[in-house]
Amino acid sequence: MTESSPTLIVLRRPETLLSDADTRLSHGGILTTPSGLLTILVLEHPGPPPPDGDTPPWTVYLARPGHRHATLALPDSFSVAGSGVQFTVFNFGPVPDPGDLWMVIHHPQLPHSVSLGLGSAPAQSATTRWLAEPDVLASPGSQPAQVWHTGLLRIGDLLFTHLEASADDPGLVPAFIDVMIP
C-alpha cells in the first residue's frame, strides 16, 4: 500500500486483469479516496460502445470470502466512438479493511467473470499506466473543499482522469467530473 496523501491512498497501481484475442480488461488503479474506495475499469473490445446515455450492463461488487453480502458499485461510463475503448468509474463508498476483499466483475463483452483479491500481489500492466500519479490538489481559494484526481491514465492514444471535490461540511454533496482526451 502506497500513501499519496492522508486522504488519498493507492491500494493497487494499474493492472491488466484479462487479455485475450478480442478483449482486454484493465483497471486504472484502486484507490481509497475521500469519497470511498474507487477504481476505473478500462474495457477494450472491437464491438461498438453503448449509445450515449445508456447504462452499460456492468455488475461489479466487493465481497469477503464466506460472506453472503456484498458492496455493489454503480457505473459511470465514457467511450470514444470508433475506438472500442470504454472507461467506467466505480465508487464503492467507504470500505473498512479492503485488504481482505475480492472485486468481482461481470460484463457481457467479457468471455468470463473476472475476480481480483485486493490483498493479493499486484501485477503490472503493459498497456495501462499513469502519466501522473493520483494526488490531492490545492484547495481553490478559501473554500474548505478538497480537490483530488485519480491520476492521468493512458491507454493507447487515450487519456482519462476523474476529478472530484469534496468538503467537510456534510450538507455539501461532492462534485466530480470525468475527463477523456482522444
mmCIF file with all atom_site columns, N, CA and C in Angstrom, residues 46-119:
data_model
loop_
_atom_site.group_PDB
_atom_site.id
_atom_site.type_symbol
_atom_site.label_atom_id
_atom_site.label_alt_id
_atom_site.label_comp_id
_atom_site.label_asym_id
_atom_site.label_entity_id
_atom_site.label_seq_id
_atom_site.pdbx_PDB_ins_code
_atom_site.Cartn_x
_atom_site.Cartn_y
_atom_site.Cartn_z
_atom_site.occupancy
_atom_site.B_iso_or_equiv
_atom_site.pdbx_formal_charge
_atom_site.auth_seq_id
_atom_site.auth_comp_id
_atom_site.auth_asym_id
_atom_site.auth_atom_id
_atom_site.pdbx_PDB_model_num
ATOM 1   N N  . PRO A 1 46  ? -13.510 -4.832  -29.671 1.00 0.00 ? 46  PRO A N  1
ATOM 2   C CA . PRO A 1 46  ? -13.712 -4.313  -31.022 1.00 0.00 ? 46  PRO A CA 1
ATOM 3   C C  . PRO A 1 46  ? -15.148 -3.917  -31.347 1.00 0.00 ? 46  PRO A C  1
ATOM 4   N N  . GLY A 1 47  ? -16.103 -4.334  -30.537 1.00 0.00 ? 47  GLY A N  1
ATOM 5   C CA . GLY A 1 47  ? -17.502 -4.007  -30.803 1.00 0.00 ? 47  GLY A CA 1
ATOM 6   C C  . GLY A 1 47  ? -17.814 -2.546  -30.541 1.00 0.00 ? 47  GLY A C  1
ATOM 7   N N  . PRO A 1 48  ? -18.974 -2.088  -30.989 1.00 0.00 ? 48  PRO A N  1
ATOM 8   C CA . PRO A 1 48  ? -19.337 -0.686  -30.772 1.00 0.00 ? 48  PRO A CA 1
ATOM 9   C C  . PRO A 1 48  ? -19.635 -0.419  -29.298 1.00 0.00 ? 48  PRO A C  1
ATOM 10  N N  . PRO A 1 49  ? -19.337 0.810   -28.818 1.00 0.00 ? 49  PRO A N  1
ATOM 11  C CA . PRO A 1 49  ? -19.666 1.154   -27.440 1.00 0.00 ? 49  PRO A CA 1
ATOM 12  C C  . PRO A 1 49  ? -21.176 1.334   -27.303 1.00 0.00 ? 49  PRO A C  1
ATOM 13  N N  . PRO A 1 50  ? -21.705 1.288   -26.079 1.00 0.00 ? 50  PRO A N  1
ATOM 14  C CA . PRO A 1 50  ? -23.140 1.525   -25.909 1.00 0.00 ? 50  PRO A CA 1
ATOM 15  C C  . PRO A 1 50  ? -23.489 2.958   -26.326 1.00 0.00 ? 50  PRO A C  1
ATOM 16  N N  . PRO A 1 51  ? -24.696 3.195   -26.818 1.00 0.00 ? 51  PRO A N  1
ATOM 17  C CA . PRO A 1 51  ? -25.092 4.558   -27.201 1.00 0.00 ? 51  PRO A CA 1
ATOM 18  C C  . PRO A 1 51  ? -24.993 5.517   -26.012 1.00 0.00 ? 51  PRO A C  1
ATOM 19  N N  . ASP A 1 52  ? -24.731 6.801   -26.317 1.00 0.00 ? 52  ASP A N  1
ATOM 20  C CA . ASP A 1 52  ? -24.644 7.810   -25.254 1.00 0.00 ? 52  ASP A CA 1
ATOM 21  C C  . ASP A 1 52  ? -25.909 7.775   -24.409 1.00 0.00 ? 52  ASP A C  1
ATOM 22  N N  . GLY A 1 53  ? -25.733 7.852   -23.105 1.00 0.00 ? 53  GLY A N  1
ATOM 23  C CA . GLY A 1 53  ? -26.862 7.859   -22.173 1.00 0.00 ? 53  GLY A CA 1
ATOM 24  C C  . GLY A 1 53  ? -27.284 6.478   -21.715 1.00 0.00 ? 53  GLY A C  1
ATOM 25  N N  . ASP A 1 54  ? -26.871 5.424   -22.415 1.00 0.00 ? 54  ASP A N  1
ATOM 26  C CA . ASP A 1 54  ? -27.214 4.066   -21.987 1.00 0.00 ? 54  ASP A CA 1
ATOM 27  C C  . ASP A 1 54  ? -26.296 3.642   -20.852 1.00 0.00 ? 54  ASP A C  1
ATOM 28  N N  . THR A 1 55  ? -26.847 3.013   -19.846 1.00 0.00 ? 55  THR A N  1
ATOM 29  C CA . THR A 1 55  ? -26.039 2.468   -18.765 1.00 0.00 ? 55  THR A CA 1
ATOM 30  C C  . THR A 1 55  ? -25.516 1.117   -19.204 1.00 0.00 ? 55  THR A C  1
ATOM 31  N N  . PRO A 1 56  ? -24.203 0.949   -19.235 1.00 0.00 ? 56  PRO A N  1
ATOM 32  C CA . PRO A 1 56  ? -23.675 -0.344  -19.670 1.00 0.00 ? 56  PRO A CA 1
ATOM 33  C C  . PRO A 1 56  ? -24.018 -1.433  -18.662 1.00 0.00 ? 56  PRO A C  1
ATOM 34  N N  . PRO A 1 57  ? -24.109 -2.664  -19.115 1.00 0.00 ? 57  PRO A N  1
ATOM 35  C CA . PRO A 1 57  ? -24.540 -3.763  -18.245 1.00 0.00 ? 57  PRO A CA 1
ATOM 36  C C  . PRO A 1 57  ? -23.426 -4.301  -17.355 1.00 0.00 ? 57  PRO A C  1
ATOM 37  N N  . TRP A 1 58  ? -22.800 -3.446  -16.567 1.00 0.00 ? 58  TRP A N  1
ATOM 38  C CA . TRP A 1 58  ? -21.763 -3.870  -15.633 1.00 0.00 ? 58  TRP A CA 1
ATOM 39  C C  . TRP A 1 58  ? -22.388 -4.353  -14.341 1.00 0.00 ? 58  TRP A C  1
ATOM 40  N N  . THR A 1 59  ? -21.802 -5.364  -13.741 1.00 0.00 ? 59  THR A N  1
ATOM 41  C CA . THR A 1 59  ? -22.063 -5.734  -12.359 1.00 0.00 ? 59  THR A CA 1
ATOM 42  C C  . THR A 1 59  ? -20.693 -5.887  -11.716 1.00 0.00 ? 59  THR A C  1
ATOM 43  N N  . VAL A 1 60  ? -20.372 -4.982  -10.801 1.00 0.00 ? 60  VAL A N  1
ATOM 44  C CA . VAL A 1 60  ? -19.084 -5.004  -10.116 1.00 0.00 ? 60  VAL A CA 1
ATOM 45  C C  . VAL A 1 60  ? -19.370 -4.862  -8.629  1.00 0.00 ? 60  VAL A C  1
ATOM 46  N N  . TYR A 1 61  ? -18.818 -5.800  -7.847  1.00 0.00 ? 61  TYR A N  1
ATOM 47  C CA . TYR A 1 61  ? -19.069 -5.744  -6.414  1.00 0.00 ? 61  TYR A CA 1
ATOM 48  C C  . TYR A 1 61  ? -17.851 -6.198  -5.631  1.00 0.00 ? 61  TYR A C  1
ATOM 49  N N  . LEU A 1 62  ? -17.822 -5.815  -4.353  1.00 0.00 ? 62  LEU A N  1
ATOM 50  C CA . LEU A 1 62  ? -16.792 -6.238  -3.410  1.00 0.00 ? 62  LEU A CA 1
ATOM 51  C C  . LEU A 1 62  ? -17.421 -7.222  -2.438  1.00 0.00 ? 62  LEU A C  1
ATOM 52  N N  . ALA A 1 63  ? -16.718 -8.306  -2.143  1.00 0.00 ? 63  ALA A N  1
ATOM 53  C CA . ALA A 1 63  ? -17.235 -9.313  -1.217  1.00 0.00 ? 63  ALA A CA 1
ATOM 54  C C  . ALA A 1 63  ? -16.083 -9.920  -0.425  1.00 0.00 ? 63  ALA A C  1
ATOM 55  N N  . ARG A 1 64  ? -16.405 -10.387 0.771   1.00 0.00 ? 64  ARG A N  1
ATOM 56  C CA . ARG A 1 64  ? -15.446 -11.141 1.584   1.00 0.00 ? 64  ARG A CA 1
ATOM 57  C C  . ARG A 1 64  ? -15.753 -12.619 1.415   1.00 0.00 ? 64  ARG A C  1
ATOM 58  N N  . PRO A 1 65  ? -14.729 -13.454 1.221   1.00 0.00 ? 65  PRO A N  1
ATOM 59  C CA . PRO A 1 65  ? -14.978 -14.891 1.099   1.00 0.00 ? 65  PRO A CA 1
ATOM 60  C C  . PRO A 1 65  ? -15.738 -15.416 2.316   1.00 0.00 ? 65  PRO A C  1
ATOM 61  N N  . GLY A 1 66  ? -16.751 -16.226 2.049   1.00 0.00 ? 66  GLY A N  1
ATOM 62  C CA . GLY A 1 66  ? -17.539 -16.821 3.118   1.00 0.00 ? 66  GLY A CA 1
ATOM 63  C C  . GLY A 1 66  ? -18.679 -15.956 3.625   1.00 0.00 ? 66  GLY A C  1
ATOM 64  N N  . HIS A 1 67  ? -18.838 -14.741 3.096   1.00 0.00 ? 67  HIS A N  1
ATOM 65  C CA . HIS A 1 67  ? -19.942 -13.868 3.499   1.00 0.00 ? 67  HIS A CA 1
ATOM 66  C C  . HIS A 1 67  ? -20.948 -13.769 2.359   1.00 0.00 ? 67  HIS A C  1
ATOM 67  N N  . ARG A 1 68  ? -22.210 -13.628 2.709   1.00 0.00 ? 68  ARG A N  1
ATOM 68  C CA . ARG A 1 68  ? -23.269 -13.608 1.703   1.00 0.00 ? 68  ARG A CA 1
ATOM 69  C C  . ARG A 1 68  ? -23.588 -12.210 1.199   1.00 0.00 ? 68  ARG A C  1
ATOM 70  N N  . HIS A 1 69  ? -23.111 -11.181 1.871   1.00 0.00 ? 69  HIS A N  1
ATOM 71  C CA . HIS A 1 69  ? -23.423 -9.822  1.419   1.00 0.00 ? 69  HIS A CA 1
ATOM 72  C C  . HIS A 1 69  ? -22.240 -9.240  0.641   1.00 0.00 ? 69  HIS A C  1
ATOM 73  N N  . ALA A 1 70  ? -22.536 -8.219  -0.164  1.00 0.00 ? 70  ALA A N  1
ATOM 74  C CA . ALA A 1 70  ? -21.509 -7.588  -0.988  1.00 0.00 ? 70  ALA A CA 1
ATOM 75  C C  . ALA A 1 70  ? -21.814 -6.100  -1.102  1.00 0.00 ? 70  ALA A C  1
ATOM 76  N N  . THR A 1 71  ? -20.825 -5.336  -1.516  1.00 0.00 ? 71  THR A N  1
ATOM 77  C CA . THR A 1 71  ? -20.986 -3.911  -1.772  1.00 0.00 ? 71  THR A CA 1
ATOM 78  C C  . THR A 1 71  ? -20.962 -3.704  -3.277  1.00 0.00 ? 71  THR A C  1
ATOM 79  N N  . LEU A 1 72  ? -22.068 -3.219  -3.821  1.00 0.00 ? 72  LEU A N  1
ATOM 80  C CA . LEU A 1 72  ? -22.222 -3.021  -5.251  1.00 0.00 ? 72  LEU A CA 1
ATOM 81  C C  . LEU A 1 72  ? -21.890 -1.577  -5.611  1.00 0.00 ? 72  LEU A C  1
ATOM 82  N N  . ALA A 1 73  ? -21.238 -1.376  -6.750  1.00 0.00 ? 73  ALA A N  1
ATOM 83  C CA . ALA A 1 73  ? -20.958 -0.028  -7.252  1.00 0.00 ? 73  ALA A CA 1
ATOM 84  C C  . ALA A 1 73  ? -21.689 0.159   -8.565  1.00 0.00 ? 73  ALA A C  1
ATOM 85  N N  . LEU A 1 74  ? -22.260 1.351   -8.747  1.00 0.00 ? 74  LEU A N  1
ATOM 86  C CA . LEU A 1 74  ? -22.933 1.667   -10.000 1.00 0.00 ? 74  LEU A CA 1
ATOM 87  C C  . LEU A 1 74  ? -21.947 2.342   -10.944 1.00 0.00 ? 74  LEU A C  1
ATOM 88  N N  . PRO A 1 75  ? -22.057 2.062   -12.246 1.00 0.00 ? 75  PRO A N  1
ATOM 89  C CA . PRO A 1 75  ? -21.072 2.583   -13.195 1.00 0.00 ? 75  PRO A CA 1
ATOM 90  C C  . PRO A 1 75  ? -21.372 3.988   -13.697 1.00 0.00 ? 75  PRO A C  1
ATOM 91  N N  . ASP A 1 76  ? -20.316 4.673   -14.080 1.00 0.00 ? 76  ASP A N  1
ATOM 92  C CA . ASP A 1 76  ? -20.387 5.947   -14.781 1.00 0.00 ? 76  ASP A CA 1
ATOM 93  C C  . ASP A 1 76  ? -19.403 5.811   -15.940 1.00 0.00 ? 76  ASP A C  1
ATOM 94  N N  . SER A 1 77  ? -19.903 5.605   -17.187 1.00 0.00 ? 77  SER A N  1
ATOM 95  C CA . SER A 1 77  ? -19.053 5.202   -18.311 1.00 0.00 ? 77  SER A CA 1
ATOM 96  C C  . SER A 1 77  ? -18.875 6.281   -19.369 1.00 0.00 ? 77  SER A C  1
ATOM 97  N N  . PHE A 1 78  ? -17.705 6.194   -20.033 1.00 0.00 ? 78  PHE A N  1
ATOM 98  C CA . PHE A 1 78  ? -17.356 7.088   -21.128 1.00 0.00 ? 78  PHE A CA 1
ATOM 99  C C  . PHE A 1 78  ? -16.637 6.273   -22.186 1.00 0.00 ? 78  PHE A C  1
ATOM 100 N N  . SER A 1 79  ? -16.932 6.567   -23.452 1.00 0.00 ? 79  SER A N  1
ATOM 101 C CA . SER A 1 79  ? -16.244 5.867   -24.532 1.00 0.00 ? 79  SER A CA 1
ATOM 102 C C  . SER A 1 79  ? -16.021 6.830   -25.692 1.00 0.00 ? 79  SER A C  1
ATOM 103 N N  . VAL A 1 80  ? -15.104 6.442   -26.568 1.00 0.00 ? 80  VAL A N  1
ATOM 104 C CA . VAL A 1 80  ? -14.809 7.220   -27.766 1.00 0.00 ? 80  VAL A CA 1
ATOM 105 C C  . VAL A 1 80  ? -15.314 6.419   -28.954 1.00 0.00 ? 80  VAL A C  1
ATOM 106 N N  . ALA A 1 81  ? -16.200 7.025   -29.744 1.00 0.00 ? 81  ALA A N  1
ATOM 107 C CA . ALA A 1 81  ? -16.740 6.332   -30.913 1.00 0.00 ? 81  ALA A CA 1
ATOM 108 C C  . ALA A 1 81  ? -15.605 5.875   -31.820 1.00 0.00 ? 81  ALA A C  1
ATOM 109 N N  . GLY A 1 82  ? -15.674 4.624   -32.242 1.00 0.00 ? 82  GLY A N  1
ATOM 110 C CA . GLY A 1 82  ? -14.684 4.080   -33.158 1.00 0.00 ? 82  GLY A CA 1
ATOM 111 C C  . GLY A 1 82  ? -13.421 3.566   -32.496 1.00 0.00 ? 82  GLY A C  1
ATOM 112 N N  . SER A 1 83  ? -13.246 3.803   -31.184 1.00 0.00 ? 83  SER A N  1
ATOM 113 C CA . SER A 1 83  ? -12.011 3.354   -30.537 1.00 0.00 ? 83  SER A CA 1
ATOM 114 C C  . SER A 1 83  ? -12.138 1.962   -29.935 1.00 0.00 ? 83  SER A C  1
ATOM 115 N N  . GLY A 1 84  ? -13.352 1.546   -29.582 1.00 0.00 ? 84  GLY A N  1
ATOM 116 C CA . GLY A 1 84  ? -13.530 0.264   -28.914 1.00 0.00 ? 84  GLY A CA 1
ATOM 117 C C  . GLY A 1 84  ? -13.055 0.272   -27.479 1.00 0.00 ? 84  GLY A C  1
ATOM 118 N N  . VAL A 1 85  ? -12.804 1.473   -26.896 1.00 0.00 ? 85  VAL A N  1
ATOM 119 C CA . VAL A 1 85  ? -12.331 1.581   -25.513 1.00 0.00 ? 85  VAL A CA 1
ATOM 120 C C  . VAL A 1 85  ? -13.402 2.264   -24.678 1.00 0.00 ? 85  VAL A C  1
ATOM 121 N N  . GLN A 1 86  ? -13.701 1.669   -23.526 1.00 0.00 ? 86  GLN A N  1
ATOM 122 C CA . GLN A 1 86  ? -14.693 2.227   -22.609 1.00 0.00 ? 86  GLN A CA 1
ATOM 123 C C  . GLN A 1 86  ? -14.059 2.389   -21.233 1.00 0.00 ? 86  GLN A C  1
ATOM 124 N N  . PHE A 1 87  ? -14.155 3.593   -20.660 1.00 0.00 ? 87  PHE A N  1
ATOM 125 C CA . PHE A 1 87  ? -13.691 3.877   -19.306 1.00 0.00 ? 87  PHE A CA 1
ATOM 126 C C  . PHE A 1 87  ? -14.915 3.922   -18.403 1.00 0.00 ? 87  PHE A C  1
ATOM 127 N N  . THR A 1 88  ? -14.880 3.201   -17.292 1.00 0.00 ? 88  THR A N  1
ATOM 128 C CA . THR A 1 88  ? -16.014 3.181   -16.379 1.00 0.00 ? 88  THR A CA 1
ATOM 129 C C  . THR A 1 88  ? -15.504 3.383   -14.956 1.00 0.00 ? 88  THR A C  1
ATOM 130 N N  . VAL A 1 89  ? -16.059 4.392   -14.280 1.00 0.00 ? 89  VAL A N  1
ATOM 131 C CA . VAL A 1 89  ? -15.665 4.728   -12.907 1.00 0.00 ? 89  VAL A CA 1
ATOM 132 C C  . VAL A 1 89  ? -16.622 4.030   -11.949 1.00 0.00 ? 89  VAL A C  1
ATOM 133 N N  . PHE A 1 90  ? -16.057 3.367   -10.927 1.00 0.00 ? 90  PHE A N  1
ATOM 134 C CA . PHE A 1 90  ? -16.847 2.690   -9.896  1.00 0.00 ? 90  PHE A CA 1
ATOM 135 C C  . PHE A 1 90  ? -16.442 3.225   -8.541  1.00 0.00 ? 90  PHE A C  1
ATOM 136 N N  . ASN A 1 91  ? -17.407 3.776   -7.784  1.00 0.00 ? 91  ASN A N  1
ATOM 137 C CA . ASN A 1 91  ? -17.168 4.231   -6.416  1.00 0.00 ? 91  ASN A CA 1
ATOM 138 C C  . ASN A 1 91  ? -17.992 3.360   -5.485  1.00 0.00 ? 91  ASN A C  1
ATOM 139 N N  . PHE A 1 92  ? -17.313 2.685   -4.556  1.00 0.00 ? 92  PHE A N  1
ATOM 140 C CA . PHE A 1 92  ? -17.967 1.762   -3.628  1.00 0.00 ? 92  PHE A CA 1
ATOM 141 C C  . PHE A 1 92  ? -18.340 2.426   -2.311  1.00 0.00 ? 92  PHE A C  1
ATOM 142 N N  . GLY A 1 93  ? -17.966 3.689   -2.116  1.00 0.00 ? 93  GLY A N  1
ATOM 143 C CA . GLY A 1 93  ? -18.201 4.349   -0.837  1.00 0.00 ? 93  GLY A CA 1
ATOM 144 C C  . GLY A 1 93  ? -17.162 3.886   0.180   1.00 0.00 ? 93  GLY A C  1
ATOM 145 N N  . PRO A 1 94  ? -17.300 4.331   1.435   1.00 0.00 ? 94  PRO A N  1
ATOM 146 C CA . PRO A 1 94  ? -16.324 3.927   2.458   1.00 0.00 ? 94  PRO A CA 1
ATOM 147 C C  . PRO A 1 94  ? -16.302 2.409   2.655   1.00 0.00 ? 94  PRO A C  1
ATOM 148 N N  . VAL A 1 95  ? -15.107 1.839   2.656   1.00 0.00 ? 95  VAL A N  1
ATOM 149 C CA . VAL A 1 95  ? -14.940 0.387   2.790   1.00 0.00 ? 95  VAL A CA 1
ATOM 150 C C  . VAL A 1 95  ? -13.884 0.128   3.865   1.00 0.00 ? 95  VAL A C  1
ATOM 151 N N  . PRO A 1 96  ? -14.293 -0.389  5.035   1.00 0.00 ? 96  PRO A N  1
ATOM 152 C CA . PRO A 1 96  ? -13.295 -0.703  6.057   1.00 0.00 ? 96  PRO A CA 1
ATOM 153 C C  . PRO A 1 96  ? -12.490 -1.936  5.662   1.00 0.00 ? 96  PRO A C  1
ATOM 154 N N  . ASP A 1 97  ? -11.187 -1.910  5.877   1.00 0.00 ? 97  ASP A N  1
ATOM 155 C CA . ASP A 1 97  ? -10.274 -3.020  5.643   1.00 0.00 ? 97  ASP A CA 1
ATOM 156 C C  . ASP A 1 97  ? -10.456 -3.672  4.267   1.00 0.00 ? 97  ASP A C  1
ATOM 157 N N  . PRO A 1 98  ? -10.114 -2.950  3.185   1.00 0.00 ? 98  PRO A N  1
ATOM 158 C CA . PRO A 1 98  ? -10.295 -3.522  1.852   1.00 0.00 ? 98  PRO A CA 1
ATOM 159 C C  . PRO A 1 98  ? -9.339  -4.668  1.528   1.00 0.00 ? 98  PRO A C  1
ATOM 160 N N  . GLY A 1 99  ? -8.293  -4.862  2.325   1.00 0.00 ? 99  GLY A N  1
ATOM 161 C CA . GLY A 1 99  ? -7.286  -5.871  2.025   1.00 0.00 ? 99  GLY A CA 1
ATOM 162 C C  . GLY A 1 99  ? -7.797  -7.294  1.957   1.00 0.00 ? 99  GLY A C  1
ATOM 163 N N  . ASP A 1 100 ? -8.899  -7.611  2.650   1.00 0.00 ? 100 ASP A N  1
ATOM 164 C CA . ASP A 1 100 ? -9.408  -8.987  2.600   1.00 0.00 ? 100 ASP A CA 1
ATOM 165 C C  . ASP A 1 100 ? -10.626 -9.119  1.678   1.00 0.00 ? 100 ASP A C  1
ATOM 166 N N  . LEU A 1 101 ? -10.864 -8.132  0.817   1.00 0.00 ? 101 LEU A N  1
ATOM 167 C CA . LEU A 1 101 ? -11.997 -8.158  -0.103  1.00 0.00 ? 101 LEU A CA 1
ATOM 168 C C  . LEU A 1 101 ? -11.589 -8.662  -1.487  1.00 0.00 ? 101 LEU A C  1
ATOM 169 N N  . TRP A 1 102 ? -12.571 -9.173  -2.203  1.00 0.00 ? 102 TRP A N  1
ATOM 170 C CA . TRP A 1 102 ? -12.419 -9.550  -3.609  1.00 0.00 ? 102 TRP A CA 1
ATOM 171 C C  . TRP A 1 102 ? -13.328 -8.665  -4.430  1.00 0.00 ? 102 TRP A C  1
ATOM 172 N N  . MET A 1 103 ? -12.834 -8.170  -5.556  1.00 0.00 ? 103 MET A N  1
ATOM 173 C CA . MET A 1 103 ? -13.655 -7.426  -6.505  1.00 0.00 ? 103 MET A CA 1
ATOM 174 C C  . MET A 1 103 ? -14.043 -8.397  -7.612  1.00 0.00 ? 103 MET A C  1
ATOM 175 N N  . VAL A 1 104 ? -15.334 -8.498  -7.877  1.00 0.00 ? 104 VAL A N  1
ATOM 176 C CA . VAL A 1 104 ? -15.856 -9.416  -8.891  1.00 0.00 ? 104 VAL A CA 1
ATOM 177 C C  . VAL A 1 104 ? -16.490 -8.569  -9.990  1.00 0.00 ? 104 VAL A C  1
ATOM 178 N N  . ILE A 1 105 ? -16.152 -8.891  -11.251 1.00 0.00 ? 105 ILE A N  1
ATOM 179 C CA . ILE A 1 105 ? -16.553 -8.081  -12.400 1.00 0.00 ? 105 ILE A CA 1
ATOM 180 C C  . ILE A 1 105 ? -17.280 -8.958  -13.407 1.00 0.00 ? 105 ILE A C  1
ATOM 181 N N  . HIS A 1 106 ? -18.509 -8.535  -13.770 1.00 0.00 ? 106 HIS A N  1
ATOM 182 C CA . HIS A 1 106 ? -19.303 -9.214  -14.801 1.00 0.00 ? 106 HIS A CA 1
ATOM 183 C C  . HIS A 1 106 ? -19.652 -8.193  -15.883 1.00 0.00 ? 106 HIS A C  1
ATOM 184 N N  . HIS A 1 107 ? -19.525 -8.584  -17.137 1.00 0.00 ? 107 HIS A N  1
ATOM 185 C CA . HIS A 1 107 ? -19.930 -7.743  -18.263 1.00 0.00 ? 107 HIS A CA 1
ATOM 186 C C  . HIS A 1 107 ? -20.145 -8.671  -19.453 1.00 0.00 ? 107 HIS A C  1
ATOM 187 N N  . PRO A 1 108 ? -21.199 -8.457  -20.261 1.00 0.00 ? 108 PRO A N  1
ATOM 188 C CA . PRO A 1 108 ? -21.481 -9.389  -21.361 1.00 0.00 ? 108 PRO A CA 1
ATOM 189 C C  . PRO A 1 108 ? -20.387 -9.449  -22.428 1.00 0.00 ? 108 PRO A C  1
ATOM 190 N N  . GLN A 1 109 ? -19.532 -8.425  -22.544 1.00 0.00 ? 109 GLN A N  1
ATOM 191 C CA . GLN A 1 109 ? -18.462 -8.468  -23.542 1.00 0.00 ? 109 GLN A CA 1
ATOM 192 C C  . GLN A 1 109 ? -17.215 -9.191  -23.035 1.00 0.00 ? 109 GLN A C  1
ATOM 193 N N  . LEU A 1 110 ? -17.207 -9.592  -21.764 1.00 0.00 ? 110 LEU A N  1
ATOM 194 C CA . LEU A 1 110 ? -16.092 -10.374 -21.227 1.00 0.00 ? 110 LEU A CA 1
ATOM 195 C C  . LEU A 1 110 ? -16.349 -11.852 -21.479 1.00 0.00 ? 110 LEU A C  1
ATOM 196 N N  . PRO A 1 111 ? -15.323 -12.625 -21.814 1.00 0.00 ? 111 PRO A N  1
ATOM 197 C CA . PRO A 1 111 ? -15.539 -14.061 -22.053 1.00 0.00 ? 111 PRO A CA 1
ATOM 198 C C  . PRO A 1 111 ? -15.915 -14.816 -20.783 1.00 0.00 ? 111 PRO A C  1
ATOM 199 N N  . HIS A 1 112 ? -15.596 -14.273 -19.605 1.00 0.00 ? 112 HIS A N  1
ATOM 200 C CA . HIS A 1 112 ? -15.969 -14.872 -18.323 1.00 0.00 ? 112 HIS A CA 1
ATOM 201 C C  . HIS A 1 112 ? -15.858 -13.798 -17.238 1.00 0.00 ? 112 HIS A C  1
ATOM 202 N N  . SER A 1 113 ? -16.421 -14.078 -16.085 1.00 0.00 ? 113 SER A N  1
ATOM 203 C CA . SER A 1 113 ? -16.308 -13.150 -14.960 1.00 0.00 ? 113 SER A CA 1
ATOM 204 C C  . SER A 1 113 ? -14.852 -13.068 -14.518 1.00 0.00 ? 113 SER A C  1
ATOM 205 N N  . VAL A 1 114 ? -14.486 -11.929 -13.963 1.00 0.00 ? 114 VAL A N  1
ATOM 206 C CA . VAL A 1 114 ? -13.124 -11.704 -13.501 1.00 0.00 ? 114 VAL A CA 1
ATOM 207 C C  . VAL A 1 114 ? -13.183 -11.355 -12.024 1.00 0.00 ? 114 VAL A C  1
ATOM 208 N N  . SER A 1 115 ? -12.259 -11.898 -11.239 1.00 0.00 ? 115 SER A N  1
ATOM 209 C CA . SER A 1 115 ? -12.191 -11.533 -9.828  1.00 0.00 ? 115 SER A CA 1
ATOM 210 C C  . SER A 1 115 ? -10.754 -11.195 -9.467  1.00 0.00 ? 115 SER A C  1
ATOM 211 N N  . LEU A 1 116 ? -10.619 -10.288 -8.504  1.00 0.00 ? 116 LEU A N  1
ATOM 212 C CA . LEU A 1 116 ? -9.313  -9.800  -8.083  1.00 0.00 ? 116 LEU A CA 1
ATOM 213 C C  . LEU A 1 116 ? -9.316  -9.664  -6.573  1.00 0.00 ? 116 LEU A C  1
ATOM 214 N N  . GLY A 1 117 ? -8.416  -10.366 -5.901  1.00 0.00 ? 117 GLY A N  1
ATOM 215 C CA . GLY A 1 117 ? -8.245  -10.210 -4.463  1.00 0.00 ? 117 GLY A CA 1
ATOM 216 C C  . GLY A 1 117 ? -7.478  -8.928  -4.189  1.00 0.00 ? 117 GLY A C  1
ATOM 217 N N  . LEU A 1 118 ? -8.080  -7.980  -3.490  1.00 0.00 ? 118 LEU A N  1
ATOM 218 C CA . LEU A 1 118 ? -7.423  -6.691  -3.270  1.00 0.00 ? 118 LEU A CA 1
ATOM 219 C C  . LEU A 1 118 ? -6.172  -6.820  -2.418  1.00 0.00 ? 118 LEU A C  1
ATOM 220 N N  . GLY A 1 119 ? -6.049  -7.893  -1.651  1.00 0.00 ? 119 GLY A N  1
ATOM 221 C CA . GLY A 1 119 ? -4.865  -8.112  -0.837  1.00 0.00 ? 119 GLY A CA 1
ATOM 222 C C  . GLY A 1 119 ? -3.790  -8.939  -1.536  1.00 0.00 ? 119 GLY A C  1
#
